[in-house]
Amino acid sequence: MLKTRIIPCLDVKDGRVVKGINFIDLIDAGDPIEQANFYSLNGADEICFLDITASIENRRTIIDVVEKTAEKVFIPLTVGGGIRTVDDIRNLLKAGADKVSINTAAIENEKIIFNASKKFGNQCIVGAVDAKKISQNSWEVYSHGGSKPTNMDVFAWMVKLEKMGAGEILLTSMDKDGTKNGFDLELLRIASEKLSIPVIASGGVGKLSHFRDGVIIGRANALLAASVFHFNELSIKQVKNYLLKEGINVRKQL
């Protein structure tokens, strides 16, 4: 049985970790390299960096962060934000990323997922999906950091991403992001039923029971969180000990 992964997410802007609510109202949350190293030493299964500004001038910044992090951190590192080409993916993998998360670029050019998975292997390619609820059992895909509606159905798009070669899906509920009200369990459950690749739950975790529900009800394979870790409301050790008591298989602390 696969172990449920606990993944701290570090949103990076201008070389700093930031965090907001519903993708806005950002506040500083620390140095990304120091935080990644701290989480690695304290039981994180992976680290996720998202370059949320992702402009051309910031691309070198995130590559520097990845290179310096890879020198210290020896757990898988996923990097996303502003990726447009297979060369962007290659550069991040060369810098030390283990996986690359692709969102807007895949919407604008579906071939990037296919080409990248063929070139680097689907284990390196994460399809990132920002979902906003529009009605009962219906969610719309948003692009450009959650700022642009696409008129695309979330589930149809995720199935397509899998067929094109994505090795897993990072599914973020825009409605839940930063609220600490819990994951969108309905969104996760339907996604997990429709896909055969792993689903990473993102958006809304605020207390220990939310992690459990993400697995038991949402059927997620991995759980991503930011605020509760960055601001020391919960530790990864607390989360893992709780999940073990709830009968959920996780990698134990060293």
Short mmCIF file of N, CA and C in Angstrom, two decimals, residues 67-155:
data_model
loop_
_atom_site.label_atom_id
_atom_site.label_comp_id
_atom_site.label_asym_id
_atom_site.label_seq_id
_atom_site.Cartn_x
_atom_site.Cartn_y
_atom_site.Cartn_z
N GLU A 67 18.47 25.53 -7.16
CA GLU A 67 19.85 25.04 -7.07
C GLU A 67 20.35 25.02 -5.64
N LYS A 68 20.10 26.09 -4.91
CA LYS A 68 20.58 26.17 -3.53
C LYS A 68 19.82 25.20 -2.61
N THR A 69 18.54 25.01 -2.89
CA THR A 69 17.76 24.07 -2.09
C THR A 69 18.22 22.64 -2.33
N ALA A 70 18.47 22.30 -3.60
CA ALA A 70 18.88 20.94 -3.95
C ALA A 70 20.21 20.55 -3.31
N GLU A 71 21.02 21.54 -2.98
CA GLU A 71 22.30 21.27 -2.32
C GLU A 71 22.11 20.83 -0.86
N LYS A 72 20.97 21.22 -0.27
CA LYS A 72 20.74 20.96 1.14
C LYS A 72 19.64 19.92 1.39
N VAL A 73 18.71 19.83 0.48
CA VAL A 73 17.50 19.04 0.71
C VAL A 73 17.53 17.78 -0.15
N PHE A 74 17.29 16.63 0.45
CA PHE A 74 17.43 15.38 -0.27
C PHE A 74 16.12 14.58 -0.33
N ILE A 75 15.02 15.32 -0.36
CA ILE A 75 13.72 14.72 -0.64
C ILE A 75 13.23 15.33 -1.96
N PRO A 76 12.26 14.70 -2.63
CA PRO A 76 11.81 15.22 -3.93
C PRO A 76 11.35 16.67 -3.87
N LEU A 77 11.70 17.41 -4.90
CA LEU A 77 11.37 18.83 -5.01
C LEU A 77 10.57 19.05 -6.29
N THR A 78 9.36 19.56 -6.13
CA THR A 78 8.51 19.90 -7.27
C THR A 78 8.50 21.41 -7.43
N VAL A 79 8.64 21.87 -8.68
CA VAL A 79 8.70 23.31 -8.95
C VAL A 79 7.69 23.65 -10.04
N GLY A 80 6.93 24.71 -9.83
CA GLY A 80 5.96 25.15 -10.83
C GLY A 80 5.90 26.66 -10.91
N GLY A 81 5.24 27.14 -11.94
CA GLY A 81 5.04 28.57 -12.13
C GLY A 81 5.79 29.12 -13.31
N GLY A 82 5.07 29.63 -14.28
CA GLY A 82 5.69 30.33 -15.41
C GLY A 82 6.38 29.44 -16.42
N ILE A 83 6.16 28.14 -16.36
CA ILE A 83 6.81 27.23 -17.30
C ILE A 83 6.08 27.31 -18.63
N ARG A 84 6.86 27.54 -19.70
CA ARG A 84 6.26 27.71 -21.03
C ARG A 84 6.75 26.69 -22.05
N THR A 85 7.95 26.17 -21.86
CA THR A 85 8.56 25.33 -22.89
C THR A 85 9.22 24.11 -22.27
N VAL A 86 9.54 23.15 -23.13
CA VAL A 86 10.28 21.98 -22.70
C VAL A 86 11.66 22.39 -22.17
N ASP A 87 12.23 23.43 -22.75
CA ASP A 87 13.52 23.94 -22.26
C ASP A 87 13.41 24.46 -20.83
N ASP A 88 12.30 25.12 -20.50
CA ASP A 88 12.08 25.57 -19.11
C ASP A 88 12.09 24.37 -18.16
N ILE A 89 11.45 23.30 -18.58
CA ILE A 89 11.39 22.09 -17.77
C ILE A 89 12.78 21.49 -17.61
N ARG A 90 13.50 21.41 -18.71
CA ARG A 90 14.86 20.87 -18.67
C ARG A 90 15.74 21.68 -17.71
N ASN A 91 15.63 23.01 -17.78
CA ASN A 91 16.46 23.87 -16.93
C ASN A 91 16.17 23.67 -15.45
N LEU A 92 14.90 23.49 -15.12
CA LEU A 92 14.54 23.27 -13.72
C LEU A 92 15.00 21.90 -13.24
N LEU A 93 14.87 20.88 -14.08
CA LEU A 93 15.35 19.55 -13.72
C LEU A 93 16.86 19.55 -13.55
N LYS A 94 17.56 20.26 -14.43
CA LYS A 94 19.02 20.37 -14.32
C LYS A 94 19.42 21.11 -13.04
N ALA A 95 18.59 22.06 -12.63
CA ALA A 95 18.89 22.84 -11.42
C ALA A 95 18.69 22.03 -10.15
N GLY A 96 17.98 20.90 -10.26
CA GLY A 96 17.79 20.06 -9.08
C GLY A 96 16.36 19.67 -8.76
N ALA A 97 15.40 20.17 -9.55
CA ALA A 97 14.01 19.77 -9.34
C ALA A 97 13.84 18.30 -9.73
N ASP A 98 12.99 17.59 -9.00
CA ASP A 98 12.66 16.21 -9.35
C ASP A 98 11.41 16.14 -10.22
N LYS A 99 10.52 17.10 -10.02
CA LYS A 99 9.28 17.17 -10.79
C LYS A 99 9.01 18.61 -11.16
N VAL A 100 8.26 18.79 -12.24
CA VAL A 100 7.86 20.12 -12.67
C VAL A 100 6.35 20.16 -12.78
N SER A 101 5.76 21.18 -12.18
CA SER A 101 4.32 21.34 -12.16
C SER A 101 3.91 22.33 -13.25
N ILE A 102 2.98 21.90 -14.11
CA ILE A 102 2.61 22.70 -15.29
C ILE A 102 1.11 22.97 -15.27
N ASN A 103 0.76 24.25 -15.40
CA ASN A 103 -0.64 24.65 -15.37
C ASN A 103 -1.02 25.39 -16.65
N THR A 104 -0.75 26.69 -16.68
CA THR A 104 -1.17 27.53 -17.80
C THR A 104 -0.59 27.07 -19.13
N ALA A 105 0.67 26.67 -19.13
CA ALA A 105 1.31 26.27 -20.38
C ALA A 105 0.59 25.09 -21.02
N ALA A 106 0.08 24.17 -20.20
CA ALA A 106 -0.63 23.02 -20.75
C ALA A 106 -1.97 23.42 -21.35
N ILE A 107 -2.61 24.41 -20.75
CA ILE A 107 -3.89 24.90 -21.28
C ILE A 107 -3.67 25.58 -22.63
N GLU A 108 -2.59 26.33 -22.74
CA GLU A 108 -2.30 27.06 -23.97
C GLU A 108 -1.69 26.18 -25.05
N ASN A 109 -0.98 25.13 -24.63
CA ASN A 109 -0.32 24.24 -25.59
C ASN A 109 -0.27 22.84 -25.00
N GLU A 110 -1.26 22.02 -25.34
CA GLU A 110 -1.38 20.69 -24.76
C GLU A 110 -0.18 19.80 -25.05
N LYS A 111 0.52 20.09 -26.13
CA LYS A 111 1.64 19.24 -26.55
C LYS A 111 2.79 19.27 -25.54
N ILE A 112 2.85 20.32 -24.70
CA ILE A 112 3.97 20.41 -23.77
C ILE A 112 3.96 19.24 -22.78
N ILE A 113 2.79 18.81 -22.35
CA ILE A 113 2.69 17.67 -21.43
C ILE A 113 3.16 16.40 -22.13
N PHE A 114 2.66 16.18 -23.33
CA PHE A 114 3.03 14.98 -24.10
C PHE A 114 4.53 14.96 -24.38
N ASN A 115 5.05 16.08 -24.88
CA ASN A 115 6.46 16.14 -25.25
C ASN A 115 7.38 15.99 -24.04
N ALA A 116 7.00 16.66 -22.94
CA ALA A 116 7.83 16.61 -21.74
C ALA A 116 7.83 15.22 -21.11
N SER A 117 6.67 14.57 -21.08
CA SER A 117 6.61 13.24 -20.47
C SER A 117 7.38 12.23 -21.30
N LYS A 118 7.36 12.40 -22.62
CA LYS A 118 8.13 11.51 -23.49
C LYS A 118 9.63 11.73 -23.29
N LYS A 119 10.02 12.97 -23.10
CA LYS A 119 11.44 13.31 -23.00
C LYS A 119 12.04 12.99 -21.63
N PHE A 120 11.28 13.30 -20.58
CA PHE A 120 11.83 13.19 -19.23
C PHE A 120 11.19 12.09 -18.39
N GLY A 121 10.09 11.52 -18.86
CA GLY A 121 9.35 10.52 -18.10
C GLY A 121 8.16 11.14 -17.38
N ASN A 122 7.05 10.42 -17.34
CA ASN A 122 5.85 11.02 -16.74
C ASN A 122 5.98 11.21 -15.24
N GLN A 123 6.96 10.53 -14.61
CA GLN A 123 7.17 10.71 -13.16
C GLN A 123 7.66 12.12 -12.83
N CYS A 124 8.15 12.83 -13.86
CA CYS A 124 8.64 14.21 -13.66
C CYS A 124 7.56 15.27 -13.89
N ILE A 125 6.42 14.87 -14.46
CA ILE A 125 5.44 15.84 -14.93
C ILE A 125 4.18 15.83 -14.07
N VAL A 126 3.93 16.96 -13.43
CA VAL A 126 2.74 17.14 -12.59
C VAL A 126 1.79 18.09 -13.31
N GLY A 127 0.57 17.65 -13.52
CA GLY A 127 -0.45 18.53 -14.08
C GLY A 127 -1.11 19.31 -12.96
N ALA A 128 -0.88 20.62 -12.92
CA ALA A 128 -1.46 21.47 -11.88
C ALA A 128 -2.79 22.04 -12.36
N VAL A 129 -3.81 21.92 -11.53
CA VAL A 129 -5.16 22.37 -11.90
C VAL A 129 -5.72 23.25 -10.80
N ASP A 130 -6.06 24.49 -11.15
CA ASP A 130 -6.74 25.41 -10.23
C ASP A 130 -8.22 25.37 -10.55
N ALA A 131 -9.02 24.94 -9.57
CA ALA A 131 -10.45 24.69 -9.79
C ALA A 131 -11.32 25.64 -8.98
N LYS A 132 -12.33 26.18 -9.64
CA LYS A 132 -13.30 27.06 -8.96
C LYS A 132 -14.70 26.50 -9.19
N LYS A 133 -15.44 26.35 -8.10
CA LYS A 133 -16.78 25.76 -8.21
C LYS A 133 -17.74 26.74 -8.86
N ILE A 134 -18.53 26.23 -9.82
CA ILE A 134 -19.50 27.09 -10.50
C ILE A 134 -20.94 26.64 -10.25
N SER A 135 -21.12 25.37 -9.88
CA SER A 135 -22.45 24.86 -9.53
C SER A 135 -22.27 23.49 -8.88
N GLN A 136 -23.36 22.86 -8.49
CA GLN A 136 -23.28 21.56 -7.86
C GLN A 136 -22.57 20.56 -8.77
N ASN A 137 -21.52 19.93 -8.24
CA ASN A 137 -20.73 18.93 -8.97
C ASN A 137 -20.08 19.47 -10.23
N SER A 138 -19.84 20.77 -10.28
CA SER A 138 -19.23 21.36 -11.48
C SER A 138 -18.18 22.41 -11.07
N TRP A 139 -16.98 22.24 -11.61
CA TRP A 139 -15.88 23.15 -11.34
C TRP A 139 -15.24 23.58 -12.66
N GLU A 140 -14.77 24.83 -12.68
CA GLU A 140 -14.13 25.36 -13.88
C GLU A 140 -12.63 25.49 -13.65
N VAL A 141 -11.86 25.21 -14.70
CA VAL A 141 -10.41 25.37 -14.67
C VAL A 141 -10.07 26.85 -14.83
N TYR A 142 -9.14 27.33 -13.98
CA TYR A 142 -8.63 28.70 -14.11
C TYR A 142 -7.14 28.63 -14.45
N SER A 143 -6.68 29.60 -15.22
CA SER A 143 -5.27 29.67 -15.61
C SER A 143 -4.64 30.95 -15.06
N HIS A 144 -3.35 31.14 -15.37
CA HIS A 144 -2.61 32.35 -14.99
C HIS A 144 -2.72 32.64 -13.50
N GLY A 145 -2.34 31.62 -12.70
CA GLY A 145 -2.34 31.80 -11.26
C GLY A 145 -3.71 32.02 -10.66
N GLY A 146 -4.72 31.43 -11.27
CA GLY A 146 -6.07 31.56 -10.76
C GLY A 146 -6.78 32.84 -11.14
N SER A 147 -6.24 33.55 -12.14
CA SER A 147 -6.82 34.85 -12.49
C SER A 147 -7.73 34.82 -13.72
N LYS A 148 -7.66 33.76 -14.52
CA LYS A 148 -8.41 33.73 -15.78
C LYS A 148 -9.27 32.47 -15.90
N PRO A 149 -10.58 32.65 -16.04
CA PRO A 149 -11.44 31.49 -16.29
C PRO A 149 -11.20 30.95 -17.70
N THR A 150 -11.34 29.64 -17.85
CA THR A 150 -11.06 29.02 -19.15
C THR A 150 -12.30 28.42 -19.81
N ASN A 151 -13.40 28.31 -19.08
CA ASN A 151 -14.60 27.65 -19.57
C ASN A 151 -14.37 26.15 -19.80
N MET A 152 -13.36 25.60 -19.12
CA MET A 152 -13.05 24.17 -19.23
C MET A 152 -13.52 23.43 -17.99
N ASP A 153 -14.11 22.26 -18.18
CA ASP A 153 -14.54 21.43 -17.06
C ASP A 153 -13.32 20.79 -16.40
N VAL A 154 -13.27 20.88 -15.08
CA VAL A 154 -12.10 20.39 -14.34
C VAL A 154 -11.86 18.90 -14.56
N PHE A 155 -12.89 18.10 -14.50
CA PHE A 155 -12.69 16.65 -14.57
C PHE A 155 -12.30 16.20 -15.97
#
